PDB file of C-alpha atoms in Angstrom:
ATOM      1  CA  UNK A   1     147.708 -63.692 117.794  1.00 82.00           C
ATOM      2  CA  UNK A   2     147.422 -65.897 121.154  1.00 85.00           C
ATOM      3  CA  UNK A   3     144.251 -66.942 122.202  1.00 90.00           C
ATOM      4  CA  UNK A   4     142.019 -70.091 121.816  1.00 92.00           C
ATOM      5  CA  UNK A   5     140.383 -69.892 118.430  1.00 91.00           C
ATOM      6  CA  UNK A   6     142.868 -67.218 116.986  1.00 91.00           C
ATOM      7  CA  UNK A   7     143.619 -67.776 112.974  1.00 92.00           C
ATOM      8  CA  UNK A   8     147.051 -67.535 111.400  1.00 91.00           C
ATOM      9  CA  UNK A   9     147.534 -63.963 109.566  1.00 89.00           C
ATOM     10  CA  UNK A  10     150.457 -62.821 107.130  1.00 90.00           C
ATOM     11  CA  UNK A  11     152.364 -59.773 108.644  1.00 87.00           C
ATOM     12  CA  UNK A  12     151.601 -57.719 105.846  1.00 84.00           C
ATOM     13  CA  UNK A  13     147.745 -58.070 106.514  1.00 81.00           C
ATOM     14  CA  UNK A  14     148.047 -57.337 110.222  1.00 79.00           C
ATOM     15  CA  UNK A  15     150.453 -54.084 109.696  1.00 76.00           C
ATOM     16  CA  UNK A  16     147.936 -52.769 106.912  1.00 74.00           C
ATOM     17  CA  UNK A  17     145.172 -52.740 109.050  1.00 76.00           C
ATOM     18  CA  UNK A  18     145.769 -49.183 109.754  1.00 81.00           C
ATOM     19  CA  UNK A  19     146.945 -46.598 107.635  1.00 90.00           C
ATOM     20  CA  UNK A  20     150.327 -44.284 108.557  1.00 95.00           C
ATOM     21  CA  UNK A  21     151.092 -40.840 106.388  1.00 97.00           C
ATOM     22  CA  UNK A  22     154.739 -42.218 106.640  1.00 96.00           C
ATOM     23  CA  UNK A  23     153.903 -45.165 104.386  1.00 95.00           C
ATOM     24  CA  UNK A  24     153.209 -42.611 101.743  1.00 97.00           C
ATOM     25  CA  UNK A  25     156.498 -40.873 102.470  1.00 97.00           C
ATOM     26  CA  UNK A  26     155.360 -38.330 105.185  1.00 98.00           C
ATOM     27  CA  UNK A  27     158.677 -36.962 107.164  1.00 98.00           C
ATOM     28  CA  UNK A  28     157.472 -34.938 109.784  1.00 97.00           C
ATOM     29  CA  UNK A  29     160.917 -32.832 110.452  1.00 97.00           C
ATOM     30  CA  UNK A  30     158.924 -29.502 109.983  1.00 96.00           C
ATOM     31  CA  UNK A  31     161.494 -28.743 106.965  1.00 96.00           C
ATOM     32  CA  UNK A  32     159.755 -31.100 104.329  1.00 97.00           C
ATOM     33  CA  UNK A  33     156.468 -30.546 102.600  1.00 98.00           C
ATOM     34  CA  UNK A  34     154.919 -33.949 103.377  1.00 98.00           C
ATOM     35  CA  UNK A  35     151.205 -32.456 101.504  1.00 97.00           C
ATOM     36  CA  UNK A  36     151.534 -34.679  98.513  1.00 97.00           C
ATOM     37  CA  UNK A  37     152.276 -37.977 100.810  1.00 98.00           C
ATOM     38  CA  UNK A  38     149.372 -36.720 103.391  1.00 97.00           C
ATOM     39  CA  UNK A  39     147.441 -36.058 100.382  1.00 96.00           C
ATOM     40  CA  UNK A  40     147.752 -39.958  99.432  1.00 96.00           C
ATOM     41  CA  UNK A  41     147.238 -41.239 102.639  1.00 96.00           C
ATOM     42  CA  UNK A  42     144.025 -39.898 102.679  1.00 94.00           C
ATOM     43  CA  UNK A  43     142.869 -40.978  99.227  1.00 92.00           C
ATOM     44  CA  UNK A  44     143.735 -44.420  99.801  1.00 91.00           C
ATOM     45  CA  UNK A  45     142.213 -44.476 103.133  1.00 89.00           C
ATOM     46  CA  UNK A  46     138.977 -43.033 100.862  1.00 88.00           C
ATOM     47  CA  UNK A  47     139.341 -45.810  98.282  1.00 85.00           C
ATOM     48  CA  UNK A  48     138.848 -48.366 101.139  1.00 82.00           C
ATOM     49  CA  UNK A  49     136.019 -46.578 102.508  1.00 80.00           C
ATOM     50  CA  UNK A  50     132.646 -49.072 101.861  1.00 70.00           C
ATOM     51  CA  UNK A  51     130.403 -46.128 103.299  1.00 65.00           C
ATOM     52  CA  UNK A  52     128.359 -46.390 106.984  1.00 57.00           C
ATOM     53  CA  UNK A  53     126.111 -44.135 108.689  1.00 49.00           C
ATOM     54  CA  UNK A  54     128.212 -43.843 112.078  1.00 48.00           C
ATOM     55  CA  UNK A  55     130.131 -40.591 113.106  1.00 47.00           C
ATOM     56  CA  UNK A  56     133.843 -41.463 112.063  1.00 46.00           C
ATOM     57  CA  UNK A  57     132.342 -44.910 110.530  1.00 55.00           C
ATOM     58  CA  UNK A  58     135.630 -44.475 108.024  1.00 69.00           C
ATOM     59  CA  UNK A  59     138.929 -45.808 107.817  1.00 81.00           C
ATOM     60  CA  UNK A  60     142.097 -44.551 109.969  1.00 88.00           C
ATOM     61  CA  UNK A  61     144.619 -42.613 109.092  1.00 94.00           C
ATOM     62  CA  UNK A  62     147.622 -42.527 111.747  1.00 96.00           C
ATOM     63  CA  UNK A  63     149.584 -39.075 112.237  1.00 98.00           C
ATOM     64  CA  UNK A  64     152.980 -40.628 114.153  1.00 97.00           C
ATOM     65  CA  UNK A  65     154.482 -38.204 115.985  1.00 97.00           C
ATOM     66  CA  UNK A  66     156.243 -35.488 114.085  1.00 97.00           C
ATOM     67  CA  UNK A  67     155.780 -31.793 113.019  1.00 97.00           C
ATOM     68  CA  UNK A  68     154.241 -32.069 109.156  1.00 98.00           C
ATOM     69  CA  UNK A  69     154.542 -28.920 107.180  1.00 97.00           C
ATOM     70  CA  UNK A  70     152.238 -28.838 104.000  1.00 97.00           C
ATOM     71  CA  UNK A  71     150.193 -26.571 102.188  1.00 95.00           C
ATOM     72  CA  UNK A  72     146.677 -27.709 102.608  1.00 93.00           C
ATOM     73  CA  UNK A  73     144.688 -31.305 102.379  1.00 94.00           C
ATOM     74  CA  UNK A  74     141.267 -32.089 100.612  1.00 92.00           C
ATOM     75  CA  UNK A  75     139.366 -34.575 103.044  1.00 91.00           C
ATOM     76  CA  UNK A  76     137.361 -37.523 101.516  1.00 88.00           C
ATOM     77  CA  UNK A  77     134.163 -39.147 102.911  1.00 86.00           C
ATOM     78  CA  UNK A  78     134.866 -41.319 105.759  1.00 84.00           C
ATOM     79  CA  UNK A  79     138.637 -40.890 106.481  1.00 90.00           C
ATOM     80  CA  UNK A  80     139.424 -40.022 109.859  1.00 91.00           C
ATOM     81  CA  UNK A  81     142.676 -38.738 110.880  1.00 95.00           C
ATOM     82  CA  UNK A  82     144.436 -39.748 114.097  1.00 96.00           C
ATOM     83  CA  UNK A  83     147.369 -38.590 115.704  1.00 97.00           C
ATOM     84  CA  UNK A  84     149.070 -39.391 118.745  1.00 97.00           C
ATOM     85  CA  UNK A  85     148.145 -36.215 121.112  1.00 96.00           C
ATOM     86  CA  UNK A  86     148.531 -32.705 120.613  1.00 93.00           C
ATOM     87  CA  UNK A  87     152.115 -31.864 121.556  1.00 93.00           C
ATOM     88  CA  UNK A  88     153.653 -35.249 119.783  1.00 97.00           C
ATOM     89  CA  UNK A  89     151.420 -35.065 116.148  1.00 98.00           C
ATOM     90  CA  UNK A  90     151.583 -31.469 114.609  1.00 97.00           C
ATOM     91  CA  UNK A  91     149.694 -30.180 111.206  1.00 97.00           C
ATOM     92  CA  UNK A  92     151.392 -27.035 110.126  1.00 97.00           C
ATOM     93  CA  UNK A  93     149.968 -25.406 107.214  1.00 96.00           C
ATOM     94  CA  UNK A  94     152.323 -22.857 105.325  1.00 95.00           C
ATOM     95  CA  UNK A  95     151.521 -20.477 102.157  1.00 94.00           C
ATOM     96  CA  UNK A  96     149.349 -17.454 101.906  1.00 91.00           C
ATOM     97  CA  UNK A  97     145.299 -17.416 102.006  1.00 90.00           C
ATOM     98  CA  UNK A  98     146.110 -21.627 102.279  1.00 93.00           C
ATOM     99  CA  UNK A  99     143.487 -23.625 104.304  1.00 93.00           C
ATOM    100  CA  UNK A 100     144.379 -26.536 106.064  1.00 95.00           C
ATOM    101  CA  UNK A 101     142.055 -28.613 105.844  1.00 94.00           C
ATOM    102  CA  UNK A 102     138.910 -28.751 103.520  1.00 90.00           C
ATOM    103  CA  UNK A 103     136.184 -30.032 101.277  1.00 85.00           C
ATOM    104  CA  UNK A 104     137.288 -28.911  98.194  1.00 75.00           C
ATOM    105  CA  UNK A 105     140.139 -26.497  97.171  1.00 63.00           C
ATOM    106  CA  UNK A 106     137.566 -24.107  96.613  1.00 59.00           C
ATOM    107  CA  UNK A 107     134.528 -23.875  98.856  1.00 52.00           C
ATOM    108  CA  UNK A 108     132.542 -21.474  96.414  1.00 54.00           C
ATOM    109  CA  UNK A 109     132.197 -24.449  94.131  1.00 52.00           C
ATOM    110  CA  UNK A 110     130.924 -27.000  96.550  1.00 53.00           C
ATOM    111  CA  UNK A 111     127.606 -28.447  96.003  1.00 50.00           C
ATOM    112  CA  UNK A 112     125.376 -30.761  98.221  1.00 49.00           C
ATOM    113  CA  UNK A 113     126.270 -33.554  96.220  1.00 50.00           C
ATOM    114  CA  UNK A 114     130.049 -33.003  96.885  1.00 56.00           C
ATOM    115  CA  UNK A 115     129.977 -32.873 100.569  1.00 71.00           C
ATOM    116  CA  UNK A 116     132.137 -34.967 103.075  1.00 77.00           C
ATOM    117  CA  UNK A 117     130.048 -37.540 105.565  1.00 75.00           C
ATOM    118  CA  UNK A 118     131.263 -39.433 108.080  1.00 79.00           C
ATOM    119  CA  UNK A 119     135.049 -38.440 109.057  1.00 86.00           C
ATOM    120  CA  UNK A 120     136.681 -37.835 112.229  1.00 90.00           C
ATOM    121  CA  UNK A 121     139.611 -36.136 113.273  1.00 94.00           C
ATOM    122  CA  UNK A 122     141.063 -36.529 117.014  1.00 95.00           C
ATOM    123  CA  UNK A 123     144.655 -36.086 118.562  1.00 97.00           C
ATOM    124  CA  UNK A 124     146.876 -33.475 117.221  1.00 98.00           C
ATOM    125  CA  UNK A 125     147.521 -29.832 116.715  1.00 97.00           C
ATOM    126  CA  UNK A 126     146.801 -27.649 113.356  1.00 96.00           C
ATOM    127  CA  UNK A 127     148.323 -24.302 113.366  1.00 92.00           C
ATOM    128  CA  UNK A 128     150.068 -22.227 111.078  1.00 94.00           C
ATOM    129  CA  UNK A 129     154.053 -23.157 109.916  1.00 95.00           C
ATOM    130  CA  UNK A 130     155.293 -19.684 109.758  1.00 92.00           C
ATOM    131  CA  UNK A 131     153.588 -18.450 112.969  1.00 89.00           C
ATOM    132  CA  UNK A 132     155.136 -21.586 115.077  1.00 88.00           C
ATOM    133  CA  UNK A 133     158.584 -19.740 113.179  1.00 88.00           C
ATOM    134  CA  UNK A 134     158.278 -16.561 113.833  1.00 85.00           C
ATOM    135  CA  UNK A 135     156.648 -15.336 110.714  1.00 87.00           C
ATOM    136  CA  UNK A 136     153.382 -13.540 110.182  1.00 86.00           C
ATOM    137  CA  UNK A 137     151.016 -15.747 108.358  1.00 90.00           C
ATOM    138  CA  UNK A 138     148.198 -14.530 105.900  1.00 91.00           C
ATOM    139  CA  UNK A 139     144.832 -15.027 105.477  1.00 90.00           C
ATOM    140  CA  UNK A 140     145.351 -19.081 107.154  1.00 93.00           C
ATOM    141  CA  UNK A 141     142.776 -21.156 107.665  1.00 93.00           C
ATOM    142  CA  UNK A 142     142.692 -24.162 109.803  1.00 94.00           C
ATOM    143  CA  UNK A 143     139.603 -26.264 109.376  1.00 93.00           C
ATOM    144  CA  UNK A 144     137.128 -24.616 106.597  1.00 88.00           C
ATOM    145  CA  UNK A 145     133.777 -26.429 107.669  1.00 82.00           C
ATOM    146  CA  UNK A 146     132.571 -25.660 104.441  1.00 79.00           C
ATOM    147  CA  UNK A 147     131.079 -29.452 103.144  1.00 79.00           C
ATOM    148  CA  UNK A 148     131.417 -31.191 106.391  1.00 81.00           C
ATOM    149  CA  UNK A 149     128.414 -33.402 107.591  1.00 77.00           C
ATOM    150  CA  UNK A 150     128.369 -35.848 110.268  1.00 78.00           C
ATOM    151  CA  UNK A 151     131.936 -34.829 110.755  1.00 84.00           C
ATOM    152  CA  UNK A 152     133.461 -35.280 114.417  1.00 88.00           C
ATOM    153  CA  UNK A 153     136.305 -33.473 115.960  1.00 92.00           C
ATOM    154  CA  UNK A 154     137.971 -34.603 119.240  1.00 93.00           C
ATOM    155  CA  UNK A 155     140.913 -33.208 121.393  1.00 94.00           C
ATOM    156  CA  UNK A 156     142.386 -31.053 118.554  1.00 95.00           C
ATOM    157  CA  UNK A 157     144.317 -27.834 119.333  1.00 94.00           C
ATOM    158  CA  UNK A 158     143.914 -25.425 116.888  1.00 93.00           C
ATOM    159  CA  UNK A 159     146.529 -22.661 117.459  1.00 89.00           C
ATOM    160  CA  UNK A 160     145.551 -19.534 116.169  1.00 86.00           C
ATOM    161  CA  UNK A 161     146.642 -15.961 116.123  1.00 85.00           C
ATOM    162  CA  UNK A 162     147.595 -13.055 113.807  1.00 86.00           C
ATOM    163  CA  UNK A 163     147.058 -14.164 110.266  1.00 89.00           C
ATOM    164  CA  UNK A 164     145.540 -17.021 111.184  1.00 90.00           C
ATOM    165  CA  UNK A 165     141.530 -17.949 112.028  1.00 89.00           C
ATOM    166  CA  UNK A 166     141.422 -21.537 113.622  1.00 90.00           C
ATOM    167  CA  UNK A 167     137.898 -23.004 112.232  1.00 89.00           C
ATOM    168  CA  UNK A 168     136.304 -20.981 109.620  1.00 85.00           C
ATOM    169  CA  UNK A 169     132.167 -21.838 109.366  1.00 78.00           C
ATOM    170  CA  UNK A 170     130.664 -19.364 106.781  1.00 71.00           C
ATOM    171  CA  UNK A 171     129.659 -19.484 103.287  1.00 59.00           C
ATOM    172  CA  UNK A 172     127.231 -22.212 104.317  1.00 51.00           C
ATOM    173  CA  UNK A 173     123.421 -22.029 102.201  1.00 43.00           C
ATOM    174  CA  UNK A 174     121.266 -23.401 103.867  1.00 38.00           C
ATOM    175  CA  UNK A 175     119.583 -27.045 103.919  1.00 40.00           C
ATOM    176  CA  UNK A 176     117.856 -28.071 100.797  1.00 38.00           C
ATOM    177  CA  UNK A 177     119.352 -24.531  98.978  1.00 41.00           C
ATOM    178  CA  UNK A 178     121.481 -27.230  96.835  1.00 42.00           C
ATOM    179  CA  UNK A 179     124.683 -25.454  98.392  1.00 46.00           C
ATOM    180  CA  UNK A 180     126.969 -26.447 100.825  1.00 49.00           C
ATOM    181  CA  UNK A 181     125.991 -27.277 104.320  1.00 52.00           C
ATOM    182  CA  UNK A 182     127.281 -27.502 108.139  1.00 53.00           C
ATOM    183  CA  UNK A 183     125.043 -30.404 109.168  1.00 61.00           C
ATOM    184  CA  UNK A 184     125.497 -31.976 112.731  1.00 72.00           C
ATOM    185  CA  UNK A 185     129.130 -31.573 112.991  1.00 80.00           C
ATOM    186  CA  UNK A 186     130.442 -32.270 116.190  1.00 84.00           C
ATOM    187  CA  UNK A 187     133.227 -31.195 118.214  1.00 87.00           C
ATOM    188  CA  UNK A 188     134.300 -32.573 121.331  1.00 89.00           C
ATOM    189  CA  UNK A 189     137.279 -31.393 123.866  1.00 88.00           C
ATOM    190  CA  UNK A 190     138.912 -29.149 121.036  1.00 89.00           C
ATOM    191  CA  UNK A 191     140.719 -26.044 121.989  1.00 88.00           C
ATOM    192  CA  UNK A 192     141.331 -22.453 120.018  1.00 86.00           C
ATOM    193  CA  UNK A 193     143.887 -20.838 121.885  1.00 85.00           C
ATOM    194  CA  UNK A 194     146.300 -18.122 120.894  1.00 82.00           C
ATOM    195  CA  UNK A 195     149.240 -20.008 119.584  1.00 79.00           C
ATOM    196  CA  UNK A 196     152.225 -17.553 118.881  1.00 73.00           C
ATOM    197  CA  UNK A 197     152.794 -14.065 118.799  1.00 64.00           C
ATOM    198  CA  UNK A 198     151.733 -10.938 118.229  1.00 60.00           C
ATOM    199  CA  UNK A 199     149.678 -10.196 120.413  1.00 59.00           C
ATOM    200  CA  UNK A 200     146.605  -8.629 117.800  1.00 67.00           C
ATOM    201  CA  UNK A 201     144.808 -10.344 115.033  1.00 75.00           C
ATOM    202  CA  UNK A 202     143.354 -13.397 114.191  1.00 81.00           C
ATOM    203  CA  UNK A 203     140.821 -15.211 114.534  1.00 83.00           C
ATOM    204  CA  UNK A 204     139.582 -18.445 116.710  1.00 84.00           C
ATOM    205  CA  UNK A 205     136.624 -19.446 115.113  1.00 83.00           C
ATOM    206  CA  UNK A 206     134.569 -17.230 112.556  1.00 80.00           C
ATOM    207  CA  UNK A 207     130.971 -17.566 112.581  1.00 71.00           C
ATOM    208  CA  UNK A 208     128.055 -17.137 110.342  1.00 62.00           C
ATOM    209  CA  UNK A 209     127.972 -14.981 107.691  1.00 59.00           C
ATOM    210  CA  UNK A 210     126.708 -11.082 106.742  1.00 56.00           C
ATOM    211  CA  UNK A 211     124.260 -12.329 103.883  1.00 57.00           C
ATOM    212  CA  UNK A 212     120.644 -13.267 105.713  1.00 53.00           C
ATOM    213  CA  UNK A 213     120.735 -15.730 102.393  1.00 55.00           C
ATOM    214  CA  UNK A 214     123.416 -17.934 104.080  1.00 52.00           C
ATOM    215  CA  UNK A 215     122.937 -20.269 107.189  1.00 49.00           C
ATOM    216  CA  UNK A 216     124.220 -19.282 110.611  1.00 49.00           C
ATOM    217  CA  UNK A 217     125.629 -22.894 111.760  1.00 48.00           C
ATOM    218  CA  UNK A 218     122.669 -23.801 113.762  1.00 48.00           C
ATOM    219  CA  UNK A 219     123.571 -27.281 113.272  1.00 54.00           C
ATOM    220  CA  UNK A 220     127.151 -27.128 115.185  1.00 60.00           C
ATOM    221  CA  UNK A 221     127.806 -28.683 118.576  1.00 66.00           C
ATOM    222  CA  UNK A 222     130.526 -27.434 120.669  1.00 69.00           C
ATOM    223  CA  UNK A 223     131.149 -29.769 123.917  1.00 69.00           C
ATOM    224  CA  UNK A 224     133.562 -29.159 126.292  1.00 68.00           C
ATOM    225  CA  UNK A 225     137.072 -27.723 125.250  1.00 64.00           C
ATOM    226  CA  UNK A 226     137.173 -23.695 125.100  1.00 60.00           C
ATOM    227  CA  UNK A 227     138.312 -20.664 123.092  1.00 60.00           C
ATOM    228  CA  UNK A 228     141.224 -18.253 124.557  1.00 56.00           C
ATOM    229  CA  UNK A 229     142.696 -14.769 123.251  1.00 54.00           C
ATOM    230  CA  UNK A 230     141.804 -11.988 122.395  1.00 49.00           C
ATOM    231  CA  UNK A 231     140.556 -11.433 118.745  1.00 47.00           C
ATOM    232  CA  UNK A 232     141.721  -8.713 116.954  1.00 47.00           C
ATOM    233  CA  UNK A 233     139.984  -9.936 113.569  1.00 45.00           C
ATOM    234  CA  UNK A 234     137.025  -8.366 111.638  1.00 39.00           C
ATOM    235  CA  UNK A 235     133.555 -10.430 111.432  1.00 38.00           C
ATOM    236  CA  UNK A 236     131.458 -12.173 113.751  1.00 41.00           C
ATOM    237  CA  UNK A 237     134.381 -14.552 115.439  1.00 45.00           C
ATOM    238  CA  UNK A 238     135.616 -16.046 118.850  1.00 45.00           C
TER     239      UNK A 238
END
C-alpha cells in the first residue's frame, strides 16, 4: 500500500483478508447447488473467529454477485455474511420443509449452550429457488431465528409468498428455561415483501408461539424496512 509508514505485505495475505463463497467453489448460475461450498465458507470464517462482544464482531464472508441455489446453511458464532446488494447477491433455498438459514439443522434440539452470538448478515436477497421458477415451494423457511443472539440483520430482502414464510421466530423458551432463545436480535432496513406468485399463502414473518410455555420475541427490534402482502398463512404472522 502507498502511504508514509505503510509495510510490505505478500498478495496472498492482503487477498485473504476477506473471505469469498467462490473460493470454496460457490458458482452462483442458479443451476448449481453451491450449499456444500457456502457451507465451508462459513466454517472457515468460524474457525478464524477469536470471539468479541460487538454486534457482527465476526469475520466476513463475501456473497459476489450471483444467484446461489442450495438447500439450507448452519450459521456459526460470529460469521457475518455480506453480499453486494439485493438485486446483484441472491440466496435461493430449494427442497421441501428446507430452512435457509439456521442454528442447527434441527431447532427442537437447540440448547442455550448451542446458540449463535455475534453474526451479521447485510446485502442480499433470500427467497425460495422454485418460487423465483415458477414452482410452488413447501413448507420454506428463510431465516429460522431459533438460536440467534446478538445477531444483526441489515438491508436484506426476504421474498416470500405461497409456500414460503420469510423469518420464522417461534419455538423460543424463554430466558434462563435452558432452551433456545431470541435475545436482542436486531434488524435494520430489511424488507418481507411478496416475492412471486400466487397470489395466497405464505407467510412474512411468523410470530410467537400458541404454548404460554414459550417466549413471544420480546427481545426483537425491527427498525425501519417494512412488511408487504397479503398473508394467506395460518398462525400469528405478518
Amino acid at each position: 500500500q502507498s502511504g508514509r509508514g505503510a509495510i510490505v505485505r505478500t498478495l496472498q495475505d492482503k487477498v485473504r483478508e476477506r473471505v469469498s463463497i467462490k473460493d470454496f467453489g460457490a458458482v452462483g448460475d442458479n443451476a448449481t447447488d453451491d450449499t456444500d461450498a457456502i457451507q465451508k465458507a462459513i466454517d472457515y470464517a468460524h474457525s478464524l473467529y477469536v470471539g468479541g462482544r460487538q454486534l457482527g464482531g465476526g469475520i466476513e464472508v463475501h456473497i459476489p454477485e450471483g444467484r446461489y441455489k442450495f438447500s439450507g446453511l448452519i450459521m456459526k458464532n460470529g460469521v457475518n455474511l455480506v453480499g453486494d446488494g439485493s438485486l446483484n447477491s441472491q440466496l435461493r433455498v430449494f427442497g421441501k420443509s428446507k430452512t435457509a438459514i439456521a442454528a442447527s439443522k434441527s431447532s427442537a434440539t437447540q440448547t442455550s449452550a448451542s446458540n449463535i452470538f455475534y453474526c451479521q448478515m447485510r446485502n442480499f436477497a433470500l427467497y425460495s429457488w422454485e418460487g423465483a421458477n415458477g414452482r410452488t415451494p413447501i413448507n420454506q423457511v428463510g431465516f429460522e431465528l431459533t438460536g440467534f443472539r446478538w445477531t444483526r440483520v441489515q438491508n436484506v430482502y426476504f421474498g416470500w409468498g405461497s409456500g414460503f414464510t420469510g423469518i420464522k421466530c417461534t419455538e423460543a423458551t424463554l430466558a434462563g428455561e435452558g432452551g433456545p432463545s431470541q435475545w436482542y436480535n436486531e434488524f435494520y432496513a430489511c424488507n418481507l415483501h411478496r416475492h412471486y406468485p400466487p397470489a395466497t399463502g405464505g407467510i412474512g414473518m411468523l410470530l410467537g408461539d400458541t404454548s404460554i410455555d414459550k417466549e413471544q420475541v420480546t427481545t426483537l427490534r425491527w427498525y425501519g424496512g417494512d412488511v408487504r402482502g397479503e398473508g394467506g398463512g395460518t398462525g400469528v404472522n405478518l
